[in-house]
C-alpha cells in the first residue's frame, strides 16, 4: 500500500527543548562532533527563546531553551525535562501536508506559515503525534540560506572533529499502555505509513522488564519510527520508567548512522560519552549467532559494540546512557552491513544491562 497524499523526503531536523541551550550545544559539539550552523536569540530579536542549530552529515539538531518563565518552552521543559519537541519532516509542499493530515484526523499544531528573509522563504506547518511531540512539515525549496528565516549563521571559532554521523537511521517513540496500536494506526491513516516490523514481549523480555514495538515507515523508507509500549513483567519496564520521568509519551532515542562504528565509538568514549555496559560473555555466542563479520570481535568487545543479523546481512549497534539528568532520552549508534532490522537478537543482553542501571537508580 503506497500513499500519494503525503510525500516526505526525509527528516529535516530534530528540535529539543532543554534547560540550557548554550551548554547543550557545547555538549553536542564537543562530545558528538556536531558543527555550528545557525542561531536565534536576543541578538536576532527573539526575546522568548534561544536556539542553537547543529549539523553533521544529514543530521540537524536544534537546542532550544526559554528566556522567560512563561514561555511554552519553559513549560515543556519543566514537565518533561530536556527532550524532543519537534520531529521536523522535509516536504515539497507544507500546505498540502497540513491539509491532508488534518483532514485525516491529525490534531493541528501550526497552520501553514510562510517565513521569509533575504535568502528566500520557508513554509512550515505542524501536527501533533504522541504526547506533546509535534511533527513539523518543512518546505524549503525556495530557500537557499543555511537553516531558516529567523536564524542567523552561527559564527563560532570553536570547532570540533566530526564523528562521522551520516543520517538519522530511526527515531523511537515511547507511548503508554495500550497506545502502541493506536499510535501505529495514526501513522497508517493520517500519514500513509506502513508497518515495517513488529516485536512483542516474547522477543523482548527478561525476568523483569518487557516491551512491545511496532516500526512504521514512509514510502521511500527514509523515515522509520519504532513505537514502543510497556509490557507486563515482574518489575517495572524501562518504558514505564521513561513515562514516569518524562511525564507522558515522547521521543526515546535517535539512532545515528555511521559507516565506521569502531571509529565513532572509540572517539565518543574518548570524549566522555558513556554507553550501556555489555557483559563480556555476550561475545561468546556472537560467532555462532551471527557468523562471519568483517570486524575484529576483540575490538567490538573492548568497545561494547553489539552485533546482530537478519536475512539481508548484519548490523553493529551500541546505546548510550541517558544524555540528560532524567533517565529518558538516549542515542543509538548504528552501522548497517546489509541488515534492515533493529537488533532483536541484542534485546535480551541490552535489557539486562538497562535493568542494572534501573536498579542503581532505584526505579526497578
Ligand atoms: Fe533503535
Short mmCIF file of C-alpha atoms and ligand atoms in Angstrom, two decimals:
data_model
loop_
_atom_site.label_atom_id
_atom_site.label_comp_id
_atom_site.label_asym_id
_atom_site.label_seq_id
_atom_site.Cartn_x
_atom_site.Cartn_y
_atom_site.Cartn_z
CA UNK A 1 0.00 0.00 0.00
CA UNK A 2 1.59 3.27 -1.01
CA UNK A 3 0.29 6.72 -0.41
CA UNK A 4 0.05 9.69 -2.72
CA UNK A 5 -1.25 12.24 -0.24
CA UNK A 6 1.87 12.81 1.88
CA UNK A 7 5.27 12.81 0.25
CA UNK A 8 8.10 13.01 2.78
CA UNK A 9 11.68 13.46 1.58
CA UNK A 10 13.26 12.62 4.92
CA UNK A 11 13.96 14.01 8.38
CA UNK A 12 14.63 17.75 8.28
CA UNK A 13 15.68 18.38 11.88
CA UNK A 14 15.01 17.29 15.45
CA UNK A 15 14.46 20.08 17.98
CA UNK A 16 14.96 19.58 21.70
CA UNK A 17 13.57 21.81 24.42
CA UNK A 18 16.28 21.96 27.05
CA UNK A 19 17.13 23.83 30.25
CA UNK A 20 20.27 25.42 28.88
CA UNK A 21 20.64 25.55 25.08
CA UNK A 22 24.09 27.11 25.15
CA UNK A 23 25.54 24.30 27.25
CA UNK A 24 23.61 21.59 25.37
CA UNK A 25 25.03 22.93 22.09
CA UNK A 26 28.54 22.81 23.55
CA UNK A 27 27.96 19.19 24.59
CA UNK A 28 26.83 18.15 21.11
CA UNK A 29 29.77 19.93 19.51
CA UNK A 30 32.36 18.65 21.96
CA UNK A 31 31.21 15.10 22.52
CA UNK A 32 29.28 14.26 19.34
CA UNK A 33 31.23 16.37 16.85
CA UNK A 34 28.29 18.43 15.59
CA UNK A 35 29.16 21.62 13.72
CA UNK A 36 27.67 25.06 14.41
CA UNK A 37 25.10 26.06 11.78
CA UNK A 38 22.63 28.71 12.91
CA UNK A 39 21.48 30.71 15.92
CA UNK A 40 18.46 32.63 17.13
CA UNK A 41 18.02 34.55 20.38
CA UNK A 42 18.07 38.03 21.87
CA UNK A 43 20.55 39.27 19.26
CA UNK A 44 18.20 38.26 16.44
CA UNK A 45 15.15 39.80 18.10
CA UNK A 46 13.72 36.72 19.81
CA UNK A 47 13.01 37.68 23.41
CA UNK A 48 11.26 34.45 24.39
CA UNK A 49 13.66 31.67 23.45
CA UNK A 50 17.13 30.95 22.17
CA UNK A 51 18.17 28.19 19.73
CA UNK A 52 21.43 26.71 18.54
CA UNK A 53 21.34 24.66 15.33
CA UNK A 54 23.98 21.96 14.88
CA UNK A 55 24.72 19.78 11.90
CA UNK A 56 26.67 16.65 11.00
CA UNK A 57 26.09 14.79 7.74
CA UNK A 58 22.36 14.97 7.15
CA UNK A 59 21.59 15.15 10.88
CA UNK A 60 20.40 18.54 12.09
CA UNK A 61 19.74 19.04 15.81
CA UNK A 62 18.26 22.19 17.32
CA UNK A 63 18.71 23.01 21.02
CA UNK A 64 16.13 25.49 22.27
CA UNK A 65 15.75 26.99 25.74
CA UNK A 66 13.36 29.53 27.26
CA UNK A 67 14.37 33.10 28.06
CA UNK A 68 11.24 33.78 30.13
CA UNK A 69 9.41 31.69 32.73
CA UNK A 70 6.08 31.91 30.91
CA UNK A 71 7.47 30.65 27.58
CA UNK A 72 5.88 27.41 26.30
CA UNK A 73 9.48 26.17 26.09
CA UNK A 74 9.84 26.63 29.86
CA UNK A 75 6.52 24.86 30.49
CA UNK A 76 7.60 21.91 28.36
CA UNK A 77 11.00 21.69 29.98
CA UNK A 78 9.54 21.92 33.50
CA UNK A 79 7.22 18.96 32.88
CA UNK A 80 9.32 16.73 30.63
CA UNK A 81 12.89 17.73 31.38
CA UNK A 82 15.19 18.01 28.36
CA UNK A 83 13.57 16.22 25.45
CA UNK A 84 12.38 16.19 21.86
CA UNK A 85 9.67 18.72 20.98
CA UNK A 86 9.77 18.69 17.17
CA UNK A 87 10.49 15.90 14.72
CA UNK A 88 10.58 18.01 11.57
CA UNK A 89 9.96 16.30 8.24
CA UNK A 90 11.17 17.63 4.91
CA UNK A 91 8.38 18.05 2.35
CA UNK A 92 7.89 19.67 -1.06
CA UNK A 93 4.54 21.13 -0.02
CA UNK A 94 3.91 22.05 3.63
CA UNK A 95 0.41 23.38 2.87
CA UNK A 96 -0.84 20.14 1.37
CA UNK A 97 0.94 18.10 4.09
CA UNK A 98 -1.03 20.01 6.72
CA UNK A 99 -4.30 19.80 4.81
CA UNK A 100 -4.06 16.09 4.00
CA UNK A 101 -3.06 15.02 7.51
CA UNK A 102 -5.53 17.19 9.42
CA UNK A 103 -8.29 16.07 7.04
CA UNK A 104 -7.46 12.50 8.12
CA UNK A 105 -7.70 13.34 11.81
CA UNK A 106 -4.35 14.84 12.84
CA UNK A 107 -4.52 17.39 15.65
CA UNK A 108 -3.19 20.67 14.24
CA UNK A 109 -0.23 22.38 15.90
CA UNK A 110 0.67 25.05 13.35
CA UNK A 111 -1.32 26.23 10.30
CA UNK A 112 0.84 26.64 7.16
CA UNK A 113 3.02 29.68 7.82
CA UNK A 114 5.39 31.44 5.43
CA UNK A 115 8.59 32.84 6.91
CA UNK A 116 10.98 34.95 4.82
CA UNK A 117 14.36 36.59 4.83
CA UNK A 118 16.94 37.67 2.22
CA UNK A 119 17.66 34.03 1.34
CA UNK A 120 14.09 33.24 0.36
CA UNK A 121 11.15 31.63 2.08
CA UNK A 122 10.29 28.54 4.08
CA UNK A 123 6.76 27.27 4.55
CA UNK A 124 6.14 25.33 7.75
CA UNK A 125 3.14 23.65 9.32
CA UNK A 126 2.72 21.12 12.09
CA UNK A 127 0.59 18.37 13.63
CA UNK A 128 0.75 16.59 16.97
CA UNK A 129 1.93 13.00 17.23
CA UNK A 130 2.34 11.11 20.57
CA UNK A 131 2.15 13.20 23.76
CA UNK A 132 3.25 16.79 23.28
CA UNK A 133 5.61 15.82 20.46
CA UNK A 134 4.99 17.57 17.14
CA UNK A 135 5.74 16.77 13.51
CA UNK A 136 6.63 19.93 11.65
CA UNK A 137 6.43 19.88 7.85
CA UNK A 138 9.23 21.97 6.39
CA UNK A 139 9.11 23.15 2.77
CA UNK A 140 12.44 24.71 1.86
CA UNK A 141 12.55 24.51 -1.95
CA UNK A 142 12.52 28.33 -2.23
CA UNK A 143 15.16 28.86 0.43
CA UNK A 144 18.92 28.99 0.00
CA UNK A 145 20.01 30.06 3.49
CA UNK A 146 21.80 27.76 5.91
CA UNK A 147 18.78 26.90 8.06
CA UNK A 148 15.65 29.02 8.21
CA UNK A 149 14.43 32.61 8.27
CA UNK A 150 14.62 33.96 11.83
CA UNK A 151 18.06 32.43 12.32
CA UNK A 152 21.47 33.89 11.57
CA UNK A 153 24.59 31.99 10.66
CA UNK A 154 26.23 30.83 13.87
CA UNK A 155 29.81 32.03 13.71
CA UNK A 156 31.90 30.08 16.17
CA UNK A 157 35.63 29.89 16.49
CA UNK A 158 35.21 26.65 18.41
CA UNK A 159 35.16 23.68 16.06
CA UNK A 160 35.47 20.01 16.83
CA UNK A 161 36.24 16.98 14.70
CA UNK A 162 33.15 15.24 13.32
CA UNK A 163 32.44 11.68 14.50
CA UNK A 164 31.13 10.57 11.10
CA UNK A 165 27.36 10.54 11.62
CA UNK A 166 25.52 10.46 8.30
CA UNK A 167 21.77 10.46 8.86
CA UNK A 168 19.00 9.53 11.29
CA UNK A 169 18.52 5.78 10.85
CA UNK A 170 15.40 5.67 13.03
CA UNK A 171 13.74 7.66 15.79
CA UNK A 172 11.90 5.81 18.53
CA UNK A 173 8.85 6.98 20.47
CA UNK A 174 7.62 5.60 23.80
CA UNK A 175 3.86 5.57 24.37
CA UNK A 176 1.68 4.41 27.28
CA UNK A 177 -0.18 1.17 27.95
CA UNK A 178 -2.42 0.11 25.04
CA UNK A 179 -1.34 3.09 22.93
CA UNK A 180 1.11 1.43 20.54
CA UNK A 181 -1.50 0.07 18.10
CA UNK A 182 -3.38 3.36 18.20
CA UNK A 183 -0.20 5.32 17.50
CA UNK A 184 0.79 3.00 14.65
CA UNK A 185 -2.72 3.39 13.25
CA UNK A 186 -2.27 7.17 13.35
CA UNK A 187 0.82 6.80 11.15
CA UNK A 188 -1.02 4.47 8.73
CA UNK A 189 -4.21 6.53 8.45
CA UNK A 190 -3.02 10.08 8.87
CA UNK A 191 0.46 9.92 7.32
CA UNK A 192 0.17 6.99 4.91
CA UNK A 193 2.94 4.99 6.62
CA UNK A 194 3.12 1.19 6.52
CA UNK A 195 4.26 -1.40 9.02
CA UNK A 196 7.95 -2.22 8.65
CA UNK A 197 8.33 -4.69 11.51
CA UNK A 198 6.96 -5.55 14.91
CA UNK A 199 8.18 -7.19 18.10
CA UNK A 200 6.23 -8.47 21.06
CA UNK A 201 7.06 -9.41 24.60
CA UNK A 202 8.20 -12.88 23.52
CA UNK A 203 11.01 -11.21 21.57
CA UNK A 204 11.63 -8.54 24.14
CA UNK A 205 11.51 -9.63 27.73
CA UNK A 206 13.81 -10.63 30.52
CA UNK A 207 12.97 -11.71 34.03
CA UNK A 208 11.88 -8.22 34.84
CA UNK A 209 11.30 -5.82 32.02
CA UNK A 210 9.23 -6.11 28.89
CA UNK A 211 8.08 -4.02 25.99
CA UNK A 212 6.47 -4.37 22.61
CA UNK A 213 7.19 -2.39 19.50
CA UNK A 214 5.86 -1.63 16.02
CA UNK A 215 8.10 0.01 13.42
CA UNK A 216 6.33 2.26 10.91
CA UNK A 217 7.92 3.69 7.78
CA UNK A 218 7.10 6.11 4.95
CA UNK A 219 7.04 5.41 1.20
CA UNK A 220 10.74 5.92 0.46
CA UNK A 221 11.67 4.26 3.80
CA UNK A 222 13.95 7.13 4.76
CA UNK A 223 11.82 7.65 7.86
CA UNK A 224 11.45 4.84 10.38
CA UNK A 225 9.63 5.32 13.65
CA UNK A 226 9.60 2.38 16.05
CA UNK A 227 6.79 2.86 18.60
CA UNK A 228 7.30 1.17 21.99
CA UNK A 229 4.81 0.47 24.72
CA UNK A 230 5.48 -1.23 28.05
CA UNK A 231 4.52 -4.87 28.55
CA UNK A 232 3.81 -6.63 31.83
CA UNK A 233 6.88 -8.02 33.58
CA UNK A 234 7.84 -8.90 37.13
CA UNK A 235 9.19 -5.43 37.73
CA UNK A 236 8.88 -2.03 36.14
CA UNK A 237 9.52 -1.89 32.39
CA UNK A 238 12.18 0.54 31.14
CA UNK A 239 9.37 2.11 29.10
CA UNK A 240 7.38 2.76 32.28
CA UNK A 241 10.44 4.33 33.86
CA UNK A 242 10.67 6.62 30.84
CA UNK A 243 6.96 7.51 31.00
CA UNK A 244 7.24 8.28 34.74
CA UNK A 245 10.18 10.63 34.29
CA UNK A 246 9.06 12.21 31.02
CA UNK A 247 5.50 12.50 32.33
CA UNK A 248 3.95 11.02 29.24
CA UNK A 249 4.83 9.74 25.80
CA UNK A 250 7.84 11.14 23.96
CA UNK A 251 10.96 10.51 21.91
CA UNK A 252 13.09 7.74 23.44
CA UNK A 253 16.13 7.52 21.20
CA UNK A 254 17.62 8.60 17.91
CA UNK A 255 19.76 6.10 16.03
CA UNK A 256 22.60 7.83 14.22
CA UNK A 257 24.01 6.01 11.20
CA UNK A 258 27.74 5.74 10.62
CA UNK A 259 29.98 3.89 8.15
CA UNK A 260 32.59 3.27 10.82
CA UNK A 261 31.16 2.44 14.21
CA UNK A 262 34.54 1.40 15.63
CA UNK A 263 35.94 4.85 14.96
CA UNK A 264 32.72 6.55 16.15
CA UNK A 265 32.54 4.69 19.45
CA UNK A 266 36.29 4.98 20.18
CA UNK A 267 36.02 8.72 19.62
CA UNK A 268 32.80 9.13 21.64
CA UNK A 269 34.27 7.21 24.57
CA UNK A 270 37.38 9.39 24.45
CA UNK A 271 35.14 12.45 24.61
CA UNK A 272 33.32 11.23 27.70
CA UNK A 273 30.18 9.57 26.34
CA UNK A 274 29.01 6.63 28.45
CA UNK A 275 27.42 3.54 26.96
CA UNK A 276 25.36 0.71 28.39
CA UNK A 277 27.65 -1.92 29.82
CA UNK A 278 27.63 -5.24 27.97
CA UNK A 279 28.99 -8.27 29.87
CA UNK A 280 31.99 -9.99 28.28
CA UNK A 281 30.16 -13.29 27.89
CA UNK A 282 27.79 -11.65 25.39
CA UNK A 283 30.58 -12.03 22.82
CA UNK A 284 30.98 -15.78 23.34
CA UNK A 285 27.87 -16.52 21.30
CA UNK A 286 28.38 -13.89 18.57
CA UNK A 287 30.28 -16.11 16.06
CA UNK A 288 27.62 -18.79 16.30
CA UNK A 289 24.68 -16.39 16.22
CA UNK A 290 25.90 -14.00 13.52
CA UNK A 291 28.53 -15.90 11.54
CA UNK A 292 31.45 -14.24 9.84
CA UNK A 293 31.89 -10.48 10.17
CA UNK A 294 34.49 -8.03 8.82
CA UNK A 295 35.29 -6.55 12.23
CA UNK A 296 37.64 -7.91 14.88
CA UNK A 297 35.44 -9.30 17.65
CA UNK A 298 38.08 -8.36 20.26
CA UNK A 299 37.76 -4.72 19.25
CA UNK A 300 33.97 -4.85 19.35
CA UNK A 301 34.17 -6.43 22.80
CA UNK A 302 36.57 -3.78 24.07
CA UNK A 303 34.23 -1.03 22.87
CA UNK A 304 30.98 -2.78 23.87
CA UNK A 305 29.56 -2.80 20.34
CA UNK A 306 26.71 -5.27 19.73
CA UNK A 307 26.17 -7.42 16.64
CA UNK A 308 23.00 -8.88 15.15
CA UNK A 309 21.89 -10.23 11.81
CA UNK A 310 18.82 -10.79 9.68
CA UNK A 311 18.34 -12.49 6.32
CA UNK A 312 19.83 -9.49 4.47
CA UNK A 313 23.08 -9.06 6.40
CA UNK A 314 24.29 -7.90 9.79
CA UNK A 315 24.42 -4.73 11.83
CA UNK A 316 26.55 -3.23 14.58
CA UNK A 317 24.95 -1.07 17.26
CA UNK A 318 25.51 0.48 20.68
CA UNK A 319 23.40 2.53 23.08
CA UNK A 320 24.47 5.50 25.20
CA UNK A 321 23.28 6.05 28.72
CA UNK A 322 20.67 8.82 29.01
CA UNK A 323 22.23 12.12 27.88
CA UNK A 324 20.40 14.34 30.39
CA UNK A 325 19.57 14.18 34.10
CA UNK A 326 16.31 12.26 33.80
CA UNK A 327 16.53 8.62 32.60
CA UNK A 328 14.66 9.41 29.40
CA UNK A 329 16.31 10.18 26.05
CA UNK A 330 19.47 8.49 24.74
CA UNK A 331 21.27 7.79 21.46
CA UNK A 332 21.97 4.66 19.49
CA UNK A 333 24.90 4.47 17.08
CA UNK A 334 24.32 2.03 14.23
CA UNK A 335 26.29 0.69 11.28
CA UNK A 336 24.33 -1.43 8.85
CA UNK A 337 26.07 -4.07 6.80
CA UNK A 338 23.06 -5.20 4.84
CA UNK A 339 20.70 -5.83 7.74
CA UNK A 340 17.49 -3.82 7.75
CA UNK A 341 16.33 -4.90 11.20
CA UNK A 342 16.76 -3.30 14.62
CA UNK A 343 18.90 -5.73 16.58
CA UNK A 344 16.25 -8.03 18.01
CA UNK A 345 18.95 -10.57 18.90
CA UNK A 346 20.53 -7.98 21.22
CA UNK A 347 17.42 -7.04 23.14
CA UNK A 348 17.98 -9.53 25.91
CA UNK A 349 21.59 -8.52 26.63
CA UNK A 350 20.60 -4.88 26.45
CA UNK A 351 17.67 -5.15 28.78
CA UNK A 352 19.70 -6.97 31.41
CA UNK A 353 22.11 -4.04 31.21
CA UNK A 354 19.31 -1.45 31.40
CA UNK A 355 17.84 -3.21 34.42
CA UNK A 356 21.17 -2.95 36.21
CA UNK A 357 21.06 0.80 35.60
CA UNK A 358 17.43 0.96 36.76
CA UNK A 359 18.39 -0.91 39.91
CA UNK A 360 21.10 1.67 40.61
CA UNK A 361 18.53 4.44 40.12
CA UNK A 362 16.07 2.66 42.42
CA UNK A 363 13.39 2.70 39.73
CA UNK A 364 13.03 -1.01 39.00
FE1 LIG B 1 16.97 1.73 17.94
#
